[in-house]
Amino acid sequence: GKWHMGVNCKTRHDHCHHPLNHGFDYFYGMPFTLVNECQGTDDPELAKSLQDTYWFYTQMIILAVFTLVIGKLANLFPVKWKIIICLAICGLLHFISWFSSYGFTKYWNCILMRNHDITEQPMNLQKTTSNMLKEAVTFVERNKHRPFLLFVSLLHVHTPLITTEKFRGRSRHGLYGDNVEEMDWMVGRLLDVIDKEGLKNTTFIYFASDHGGFLEAHRGNSQLGGWNGIYKGGKGMGGWEGGIRVPGIVRWPGVLPAGTVIDEPTSLMDIYPTVVQMAGGAVPQDRVVDGHTLLPLLRGTVQHSRHEFLFHYCGVFLHAVHWHQKDSGTVWKAHYASPVFQPEGSGACFRRGICPCFGDGVTHHDPPLLFNLSQDPSEANPLSADTEPLFDAVMRRIRAAVEEHCKTLTPVPQQLSPYNNIWKPWLQPCCGMFPFCWCHEENNKA
């Protein structure tokens, strides 16, 4: 399915970010993410602020190049042609990065790979659903006689809402509902294969979402990104519950009691140590691993999650901290920063297309906004020292936890910086002679 971690570091063929370089033995899927341009629609999904940044840099660089050329030709000041040419190339790359979101992305980044080979460029979205399902089913059938880990990251319930004709109009909730129905059918098919192969009682299955609904995704009056119920905010907002609180569904007949509801905070980071324990391995001791095995909680041998604190980031910026107070059972949430909703009070960043992590689109709170999620899960009523007697004590405890947490961190570059997102032709995956990157597995076989 969707890998979303990219492929290359320094050359087109180094595949340093590829799944096969990160512990997986087999890969079929999309190495990048799914964006509207893959469908050929005219509403590019690249963040508006990033597009504006590229366009601003393009104009500034072009202006600088013209100024230097005129100065050079008029002998107003000495400057080497090499510098002018390098600056012009940089401006061209910024221009292409801006322009590609309006057309080129489909041909360059909407690709499918099998292991290290590109099988489709651009991918045929009408066949993607059946291709993904077929690959997952055959993987189970190939490995049914030995232990296996199958990680399926569906392209569904993500814009654009790729839905086959068979499921269009099935739901009362429009195209998004249709897409959910098809995803549900795909998961059902996988469970049927597990059952048919006699693996039901020996297979641990964990189903979850990676974030809440994408509120800014609209087409006209149609909501394309889901709904988050009573919870505030949504995808890409750092800390609001609507973007981070999702359900998890676990199935392991004969081992885990059926029908149990566990109302404890866990994390997708828990999958790793859980799988390691089930496989009889040991989590590495040479680094801080933020996840905890879920098995004691699922089996009922413990009643509380080991996550006393959860730290919620937007990019490299800490936006919120969640404290599950063990002695009282109270759940507190402190927001250090939160996105500025546009329009005000709308609950999302509709004018930007996606909320920023820093800059003028973010409000920093001093003192932090504090909520008691046990009583106010919608985060509607921020507390203060005047309204909450425990305010100062809670903030001191959370501040101490943040200081301890920060000691475990190693600085990393911003993934969404303009440089990291500028188009780099020397890294572009291509199944033909660049820039003519067109291929299709079925056509190649024929």
Short mmCIF file of C-alpha atoms in Angstrom, two decimals:
data_model
loop_
_atom_site.label_atom_id
_atom_site.label_comp_id
_atom_site.label_asym_id
_atom_site.label_seq_id
_atom_site.Cartn_x
_atom_site.Cartn_y
_atom_site.Cartn_z
CA GLY A 1 0.00 0.00 0.00
CA LYS A 2 0.98 3.60 0.67
CA TRP A 3 4.55 3.88 1.98
CA HIS A 4 4.74 7.71 2.02
CA MET A 5 8.43 7.73 3.06
CA GLY A 6 9.93 8.38 -0.36
CA VAL A 7 12.63 6.43 -2.14
CA ASN A 8 16.01 8.07 -2.72
CA CYS A 9 18.62 10.10 -0.83
CA LYS A 10 21.48 11.05 -3.17
CA THR A 11 20.90 9.31 -6.51
CA ARG A 12 17.95 8.00 -8.48
CA HIS A 13 18.81 4.40 -7.69
CA ASP A 14 20.09 4.37 -4.08
CA HIS A 15 16.57 3.56 -2.69
CA CYS A 16 17.73 4.49 0.83
CA HIS A 17 14.17 5.16 2.02
CA HIS A 18 12.69 2.11 0.31
CA PRO A 19 10.80 -0.43 2.50
CA LEU A 20 13.29 -3.17 1.56
CA ASN A 21 16.00 -1.06 3.20
CA HIS A 22 13.96 -0.81 6.40
CA GLY A 23 13.29 -4.41 7.37
CA PHE A 24 10.62 -5.50 4.88
CA ASP A 25 11.19 -8.50 2.59
CA TYR A 26 8.59 -7.63 -0.04
CA PHE A 27 6.90 -4.43 -1.18
CA TYR A 28 4.06 -3.60 -3.52
CA GLY A 29 2.58 -0.15 -3.40
CA MET A 30 2.99 3.58 -3.72
CA PRO A 31 6.32 4.91 -2.41
CA PHE A 32 4.93 8.45 -2.03
CA THR A 33 1.50 9.62 -0.95
CA LEU A 34 -1.78 9.84 -2.81
CA VAL A 35 -2.68 13.37 -3.94
CA ASN A 36 -5.46 14.85 -6.07
CA GLU A 37 -3.11 15.30 -9.03
CA CYS A 38 -2.93 11.50 -9.39
CA GLN A 39 -6.55 11.62 -10.47
CA GLY A 40 -5.98 14.49 -12.87
CA THR A 41 -8.25 16.90 -11.03
CA ASP A 42 -7.57 20.61 -11.19
CA ASP A 43 -7.29 21.22 -7.45
CA PRO A 44 -3.68 20.52 -6.41
CA GLU A 45 -3.29 19.28 -2.85
CA LEU A 46 0.18 20.70 -2.13
CA ALA A 47 -0.23 23.05 0.82
CA LYS A 48 -1.15 26.54 -0.38
CA SER A 49 1.50 28.11 1.86
CA LEU A 50 4.19 25.89 0.31
CA GLN A 51 3.04 26.82 -3.20
CA ASP A 52 3.15 30.50 -2.28
CA THR A 53 6.67 30.06 -0.87
CA TYR A 54 7.94 28.45 -4.08
CA TRP A 55 6.35 31.17 -6.21
CA PHE A 56 7.84 33.92 -4.00
CA TYR A 57 11.34 32.38 -4.19
CA THR A 58 10.99 31.95 -7.95
CA GLN A 59 10.19 35.64 -8.43
CA MET A 60 12.98 36.77 -6.12
CA ILE A 61 15.59 34.56 -7.81
CA ILE A 62 14.51 35.66 -11.31
CA LEU A 63 14.77 39.29 -10.20
CA ALA A 64 18.24 38.64 -8.76
CA VAL A 65 19.39 36.87 -11.97
CA PHE A 66 18.20 39.75 -14.18
CA THR A 67 19.88 42.27 -11.89
CA LEU A 68 23.18 40.37 -11.96
CA VAL A 69 23.07 39.89 -15.76
CA ILE A 70 22.42 43.58 -16.35
CA GLY A 71 25.12 44.53 -13.87
CA LYS A 72 27.56 42.13 -15.52
CA LEU A 73 26.88 43.34 -19.06
CA ALA A 74 27.00 47.00 -18.05
CA ASN A 75 30.18 46.46 -16.01
CA LEU A 76 28.45 47.92 -12.95
CA PHE A 77 29.88 45.23 -10.66
CA PRO A 78 32.02 42.10 -11.12
CA VAL A 79 30.23 38.75 -10.85
CA LYS A 80 31.13 35.35 -12.27
CA TRP A 81 28.87 33.74 -14.86
CA LYS A 82 29.02 30.51 -12.82
CA ILE A 83 27.22 32.23 -9.95
CA ILE A 84 24.54 33.60 -12.28
CA ILE A 85 24.02 30.20 -13.93
CA CYS A 86 23.77 28.40 -10.55
CA LEU A 87 21.26 30.97 -9.33
CA ALA A 88 19.24 30.59 -12.54
CA ILE A 89 19.16 26.79 -12.12
CA CYS A 90 18.00 27.20 -8.52
CA GLY A 91 15.22 29.52 -9.73
CA LEU A 92 14.23 27.00 -12.40
CA LEU A 93 13.94 24.21 -9.81
CA HIS A 94 11.75 26.39 -7.60
CA PHE A 95 9.58 27.23 -10.61
CA ILE A 96 9.21 23.56 -11.59
CA SER A 97 8.41 22.62 -7.96
CA TRP A 98 5.61 25.21 -8.00
CA PHE A 99 4.37 24.35 -11.48
CA SER A 100 4.55 20.57 -11.04
CA SER A 101 1.67 20.63 -8.55
CA TYR A 102 -0.50 21.79 -11.46
CA GLY A 103 0.25 18.91 -13.81
CA PHE A 104 3.60 17.11 -13.75
CA THR A 105 3.07 15.36 -10.40
CA LYS A 106 0.83 12.72 -11.94
CA TYR A 107 3.52 11.55 -14.35
CA TRP A 108 6.44 11.68 -11.96
CA ASN A 109 5.17 10.83 -8.46
CA CYS A 110 1.96 8.82 -8.90
CA ILE A 111 3.71 5.48 -9.28
CA LEU A 112 3.43 1.87 -8.15
CA MET A 113 6.44 -0.30 -7.33
CA ARG A 114 7.00 -4.00 -6.78
CA ASN A 115 10.13 -4.32 -4.66
CA HIS A 116 12.69 -2.07 -6.43
CA ASP A 117 10.94 -1.99 -9.83
CA ILE A 118 8.41 0.58 -11.01
CA THR A 119 5.39 -1.28 -12.37
CA GLU A 120 3.16 1.69 -13.26
CA GLN A 121 4.04 5.31 -14.00
CA PRO A 122 1.57 6.97 -13.79
CA MET A 123 -0.57 4.50 -11.87
CA ASN A 124 -3.98 3.47 -13.16
CA LEU A 125 -6.28 4.46 -10.31
CA GLN A 126 -9.20 2.43 -11.71
CA LYS A 127 -7.25 -0.80 -11.13
CA THR A 128 -5.37 0.13 -7.97
CA THR A 129 -8.00 -1.30 -5.59
CA SER A 130 -8.04 -4.73 -7.25
CA ASN A 131 -4.23 -4.74 -7.59
CA MET A 132 -3.65 -3.97 -3.91
CA LEU A 133 -6.19 -6.56 -2.76
CA LYS A 134 -4.82 -9.25 -5.08
CA GLU A 135 -1.27 -8.64 -3.82
CA ALA A 136 -2.33 -8.85 -0.16
CA VAL A 137 -4.35 -12.05 -0.71
CA THR A 138 -1.55 -13.80 -2.61
CA PHE A 139 0.93 -12.74 0.09
CA VAL A 140 -1.16 -14.54 2.74
CA GLU A 141 -1.49 -17.60 0.52
CA ARG A 142 2.26 -17.72 -0.13
CA ASN A 143 3.17 -17.42 3.54
CA LYS A 144 0.39 -19.36 5.25
CA HIS A 145 2.72 -22.16 6.39
CA ARG A 146 5.11 -19.86 8.29
CA PRO A 147 4.93 -16.76 10.52
CA PHE A 148 4.38 -13.56 8.56
CA LEU A 149 3.80 -9.85 9.05
CA LEU A 150 1.47 -8.25 6.52
CA PHE A 151 1.25 -4.45 6.72
CA VAL A 152 -1.52 -3.06 4.50
CA SER A 153 -1.71 0.72 4.22
CA LEU A 154 -4.81 1.33 2.12
CA LEU A 155 -5.12 4.22 -0.33
CA HIS A 156 -8.78 4.49 0.65
CA VAL A 157 -10.39 7.14 2.88
CA HIS A 158 -7.78 9.59 1.60
CA THR A 159 -8.30 12.24 -1.05
CA PRO A 160 -8.80 11.73 -3.91
CA LEU A 161 -11.50 9.24 -2.94
CA ILE A 162 -10.74 6.45 -5.42
CA THR A 163 -13.92 4.38 -5.50
CA THR A 164 -14.73 1.73 -8.10
CA GLU A 165 -18.03 1.84 -9.98
CA LYS A 166 -19.37 -1.10 -7.97
CA PHE A 167 -19.40 0.96 -4.75
CA ARG A 168 -20.45 4.37 -6.06
CA GLY A 169 -23.77 5.41 -4.55
CA ARG A 170 -23.75 2.62 -1.95
CA SER A 171 -23.66 4.95 1.04
CA ARG A 172 -26.02 7.64 2.30
CA HIS A 173 -22.94 9.74 3.07
CA GLY A 174 -21.80 10.62 -0.43
CA LEU A 175 -18.49 9.72 -2.04
CA TYR A 176 -16.65 9.54 1.29
CA GLY A 177 -19.19 7.02 2.58
CA ASP A 178 -18.84 5.01 -0.63
CA ASN A 179 -15.09 4.96 -0.14
CA VAL A 180 -15.45 3.73 3.44
CA GLU A 181 -17.82 0.98 2.22
CA GLU A 182 -15.23 -0.20 -0.32
CA MET A 183 -12.44 -0.14 2.26
CA ASP A 184 -14.63 -2.18 4.61
CA TRP A 185 -15.21 -4.71 1.81
CA MET A 186 -11.45 -4.97 1.15
CA VAL A 187 -10.72 -5.60 4.84
CA GLY A 188 -13.51 -8.19 4.86
CA ARG A 189 -11.94 -9.99 1.90
CA LEU A 190 -8.60 -10.16 3.72
CA LEU A 191 -10.28 -11.55 6.86
CA ASP A 192 -12.09 -14.13 4.73
CA VAL A 193 -8.74 -15.33 3.34
CA ILE A 194 -7.28 -15.58 6.86
CA ASP A 195 -10.31 -17.68 7.90
CA LYS A 196 -10.33 -19.83 4.74
CA GLU A 197 -6.66 -20.73 5.18
CA GLY A 198 -7.26 -21.84 8.79
CA LEU A 199 -5.23 -18.97 10.26
CA LYS A 200 -8.02 -17.32 12.26
CA ASN A 201 -6.93 -18.43 15.74
CA THR A 202 -3.22 -17.89 15.11
CA THR A 203 -3.35 -14.44 13.51
CA PHE A 204 -3.24 -11.16 15.43
CA ILE A 205 -5.05 -8.44 13.46
CA TYR A 206 -4.91 -4.74 14.31
CA PHE A 207 -6.98 -2.22 12.35
CA ALA A 208 -6.57 1.52 12.91
CA SER A 209 -6.40 4.90 11.22
CA ASP A 210 -3.29 7.07 11.21
CA HIS A 211 -5.20 10.30 11.97
CA GLY A 212 -8.62 11.88 12.18
CA GLY A 213 -10.70 13.33 9.36
CA PHE A 214 -9.24 15.88 6.92
CA LEU A 215 -11.67 18.76 7.46
CA GLU A 216 -10.31 21.07 4.76
CA ALA A 217 -10.97 18.53 1.98
CA HIS A 218 -14.05 19.82 0.15
CA ARG A 219 -15.45 19.84 -3.36
CA GLY A 220 -18.25 22.36 -3.51
CA ASN A 221 -20.52 21.52 -0.57
CA SER A 222 -19.26 17.92 -0.36
CA GLN A 223 -17.10 16.94 2.60
CA LEU A 224 -14.34 14.65 1.29
CA GLY A 225 -12.21 14.11 4.36
CA GLY A 226 -14.45 12.54 6.97
CA TRP A 227 -16.00 13.77 10.19
CA ASN A 228 -14.60 13.80 13.74
CA GLY A 229 -17.79 13.89 15.79
CA ILE A 230 -17.60 15.84 19.04
CA TYR A 231 -13.81 16.21 18.82
CA LYS A 232 -12.22 19.51 17.86
CA GLY A 233 -9.97 19.91 14.82
CA GLY A 234 -8.71 17.30 12.40
CA LYS A 235 -5.80 15.95 10.38
CA GLY A 236 -2.53 17.89 10.41
CA MET A 237 -3.35 20.15 13.37
CA GLY A 238 -0.75 19.03 15.87
CA GLY A 239 -2.73 18.47 19.03
CA TRP A 240 -6.53 18.81 18.79
CA GLU A 241 -8.36 15.57 19.61
CA GLY A 242 -10.13 15.43 16.24
CA GLY A 243 -6.83 14.89 14.49
CA ILE A 244 -5.25 12.34 16.83
CA ARG A 245 -8.01 10.38 18.59
CA VAL A 246 -8.91 7.34 16.47
CA PRO A 247 -10.30 3.91 17.36
CA GLY A 248 -8.31 0.71 17.13
CA ILE A 249 -9.90 -2.70 16.50
CA VAL A 250 -8.09 -5.89 17.47
CA ARG A 251 -8.96 -9.50 16.60
CA TRP A 252 -7.24 -12.65 17.91
CA PRO A 253 -9.82 -15.40 18.60
CA GLY A 254 -8.96 -17.83 21.36
CA VAL A 255 -6.37 -15.51 22.85
CA LEU A 256 -8.08 -12.16 23.39
CA PRO A 257 -11.58 -11.97 24.90
CA ALA A 258 -14.18 -10.82 22.36
CA GLY A 259 -16.35 -7.76 22.87
CA THR A 260 -13.97 -6.03 25.27
CA VAL A 261 -13.77 -2.22 25.14
CA ILE A 262 -10.55 -0.66 26.41
CA ASP A 263 -10.79 3.06 27.12
CA GLU A 264 -7.09 3.73 27.61
CA PRO A 265 -4.75 5.98 25.60
CA THR A 266 -2.43 4.00 23.34
CA SER A 267 -0.41 4.95 20.28
CA LEU A 268 0.43 3.62 16.84
CA MET A 269 4.01 3.67 18.16
CA ASP A 270 2.90 0.68 20.27
CA ILE A 271 2.61 -1.56 17.20
CA TYR A 272 6.38 -1.99 16.92
CA PRO A 273 7.09 -3.29 20.47
CA THR A 274 3.89 -5.39 20.33
CA VAL A 275 4.98 -7.15 17.14
CA VAL A 276 8.52 -7.58 18.46
CA GLN A 277 7.21 -9.27 21.63
CA MET A 278 4.88 -11.55 19.67
CA ALA A 279 7.77 -12.60 17.42
CA GLY A 280 9.91 -13.46 20.45
CA GLY A 281 12.36 -10.64 19.89
CA ALA A 282 13.67 -7.84 22.08
CA VAL A 283 13.22 -4.10 21.55
CA PRO A 284 16.61 -2.36 21.00
CA GLN A 285 18.12 -1.01 24.21
CA ASP A 286 20.49 1.50 22.61
CA ARG A 287 17.78 4.13 22.07
CA VAL A 288 14.57 5.45 23.63
CA VAL A 289 11.57 3.61 22.17
CA ASP A 290 8.39 5.58 22.84
CA GLY A 291 5.96 2.71 22.25
CA HIS A 292 4.90 0.00 24.70
CA THR A 293 3.62 -3.51 24.01
CA LEU A 294 -0.17 -3.69 23.94
CA LEU A 295 -0.44 -7.36 24.92
CA PRO A 296 -0.80 -6.94 28.73
CA LEU A 297 -3.56 -4.35 28.19
CA LEU A 298 -5.32 -6.49 25.57
CA ARG A 299 -5.12 -9.65 27.68
CA GLY A 300 -6.40 -7.84 30.77
CA THR A 301 -3.32 -8.53 32.91
CA VAL A 302 -3.00 -4.76 33.44
CA GLN A 303 -5.79 -2.19 33.58
CA HIS A 304 -3.93 0.95 32.54
CA SER A 305 -1.86 1.95 29.54
CA ARG A 306 1.84 2.56 30.19
CA HIS A 307 1.47 5.89 28.39
CA GLU A 308 1.29 8.38 31.24
CA PHE A 309 2.30 11.15 28.83
CA LEU A 310 1.81 11.47 25.08
CA PHE A 311 3.55 14.26 23.14
CA HIS A 312 1.82 15.59 20.05
CA TYR A 313 3.89 17.25 17.35
CA CYS A 314 3.22 19.24 14.21
CA GLY A 315 6.37 18.70 12.16
CA VAL A 316 9.28 19.26 14.55
CA PHE A 317 7.23 21.52 16.84
CA LEU A 318 5.65 20.28 20.08
CA HIS A 319 2.04 21.50 20.05
CA ALA A 320 0.36 19.58 22.87
CA VAL A 321 0.93 17.16 25.75
CA HIS A 322 -1.56 14.59 27.00
CA TRP A 323 -1.30 13.48 30.68
CA HIS A 324 -3.20 10.44 31.94
CA GLN A 325 -3.00 11.02 35.69
CA LYS A 326 -2.64 7.57 37.23
CA ASP A 327 -3.74 8.27 40.80
CA SER A 328 -7.00 10.03 39.87
CA GLY A 329 -7.66 8.71 36.36
CA THR A 330 -8.10 12.28 35.11
CA VAL A 331 -6.89 13.01 31.57
CA TRP A 332 -5.35 16.46 31.04
CA LYS A 333 -4.28 18.09 27.78
CA ALA A 334 -2.04 21.16 27.55
CA HIS A 335 -1.70 23.05 24.24
CA TYR A 336 1.52 25.02 23.80
CA ALA A 337 0.59 26.02 20.26
CA SER A 338 -2.46 25.65 18.04
CA PRO A 339 -3.31 26.59 14.43
CA VAL A 340 -5.23 29.75 13.63
CA PHE A 341 -8.55 28.67 12.13
CA GLN A 342 -9.59 30.45 8.94
CA PRO A 343 -12.26 31.74 8.96
CA GLU A 344 -12.20 32.31 12.71
CA GLY A 345 -14.33 29.82 14.59
CA SER A 346 -14.60 27.49 11.58
CA GLY A 347 -12.66 24.68 13.27
CA ALA A 348 -10.25 24.27 10.35
CA CYS A 349 -7.78 26.12 8.09
CA PHE A 350 -10.01 26.36 5.02
CA ARG A 351 -8.18 29.29 3.39
CA ARG A 352 -4.78 27.59 3.59
CA GLY A 353 -5.94 24.09 2.66
CA ILE A 354 -3.98 22.57 5.54
CA CYS A 355 -2.92 24.04 8.89
CA PRO A 356 0.71 25.21 9.26
CA CYS A 357 2.98 24.05 12.08
CA PHE A 358 4.68 27.39 12.74
CA GLY A 359 4.75 31.04 11.71
CA ASP A 360 1.86 33.48 11.48
CA GLY A 361 -0.65 30.65 11.10
CA VAL A 362 0.01 29.38 14.64
CA THR A 363 -0.86 30.86 18.04
CA HIS A 364 1.56 30.20 20.92
CA HIS A 365 -0.08 29.96 24.33
CA ASP A 366 1.62 31.25 27.47
CA PRO A 367 0.40 29.91 29.79
CA PRO A 368 -0.65 26.85 27.76
CA LEU A 369 -4.31 26.09 27.14
CA LEU A 370 -5.30 23.38 29.63
CA PHE A 371 -8.29 21.06 29.22
CA ASN A 372 -9.71 18.30 31.39
CA LEU A 373 -10.53 15.72 28.72
CA SER A 374 -12.32 13.52 31.25
CA GLN A 375 -15.01 16.20 31.59
CA ASP A 376 -14.48 18.20 28.38
CA PRO A 377 -13.51 15.82 25.54
CA SER A 378 -14.48 18.46 22.94
CA GLU A 379 -11.81 20.84 24.32
CA ALA A 380 -14.36 23.63 24.39
CA ASN A 381 -13.56 25.18 27.80
CA PRO A 382 -9.90 26.01 28.52
CA LEU A 383 -9.08 26.08 32.23
CA SER A 384 -7.12 28.70 34.12
CA ALA A 385 -5.69 29.21 37.60
CA ASP A 386 -8.93 31.02 38.46
CA THR A 387 -11.26 28.21 37.35
CA GLU A 388 -9.14 25.13 38.18
CA PRO A 389 -7.47 24.81 41.62
CA LEU A 390 -5.02 22.20 40.26
CA PHE A 391 -3.96 24.34 37.29
CA ASP A 392 -0.48 25.27 38.58
CA ALA A 393 0.27 21.77 39.91
CA VAL A 394 -0.82 20.12 36.65
CA MET A 395 1.24 22.54 34.53
CA ARG A 396 4.33 21.97 36.70
CA ARG A 397 4.02 18.19 36.24
CA ILE A 398 3.52 18.47 32.48
CA ARG A 399 6.44 20.93 32.19
CA ALA A 400 8.71 18.47 34.02
CA ALA A 401 7.61 15.66 31.69
CA VAL A 402 8.38 17.81 28.63
CA GLU A 403 11.86 18.56 29.97
CA GLU A 404 12.53 14.84 30.47
CA HIS A 405 11.12 14.03 27.04
CA CYS A 406 13.29 16.66 25.32
CA LYS A 407 16.43 15.04 26.73
CA THR A 408 15.67 11.93 24.65
CA LEU A 409 15.38 13.77 21.33
CA THR A 410 17.87 14.14 18.50
CA PRO A 411 17.29 17.20 16.27
CA VAL A 412 16.04 16.38 12.76
CA PRO A 413 15.51 18.60 9.70
CA GLN A 414 12.02 19.87 8.92
CA GLN A 415 10.44 17.51 6.39
CA LEU A 416 8.19 20.25 5.05
CA SER A 417 10.91 22.87 4.54
CA PRO A 418 11.05 24.41 1.02
CA TYR A 419 14.45 22.77 0.35
CA ASN A 420 13.27 19.29 1.34
CA ASN A 421 10.25 19.65 -0.94
CA ILE A 422 11.92 21.28 -3.92
CA TRP A 423 11.91 19.02 -6.97
CA LYS A 424 15.28 17.30 -7.41
CA PRO A 425 15.48 15.71 -10.90
CA TRP A 426 18.50 13.60 -9.92
CA LEU A 427 16.35 11.81 -7.32
CA GLN A 428 13.25 11.33 -9.47
CA PRO A 429 12.21 7.66 -9.85
CA CYS A 430 11.68 6.93 -13.54
CA CYS A 431 10.96 3.71 -15.42
CA GLY A 432 12.02 5.11 -18.79
CA MET A 433 14.47 7.66 -20.16
CA PHE A 434 14.01 10.70 -17.92
CA PRO A 435 11.89 12.83 -18.22
CA PHE A 436 9.77 10.45 -20.34
CA CYS A 437 8.63 8.23 -17.49
CA TRP A 438 5.74 6.11 -18.73
CA CYS A 439 5.30 2.38 -18.18
CA HIS A 440 2.67 -0.17 -17.25
CA GLU A 441 3.32 -3.72 -16.04
CA GLU A 442 0.58 -5.32 -18.17
CA ASN A 443 1.81 -3.56 -21.31
CA ASN A 444 5.40 -4.56 -20.54
CA LYS A 445 4.38 -8.23 -20.21
CA ALA A 446 2.44 -8.06 -23.50
#
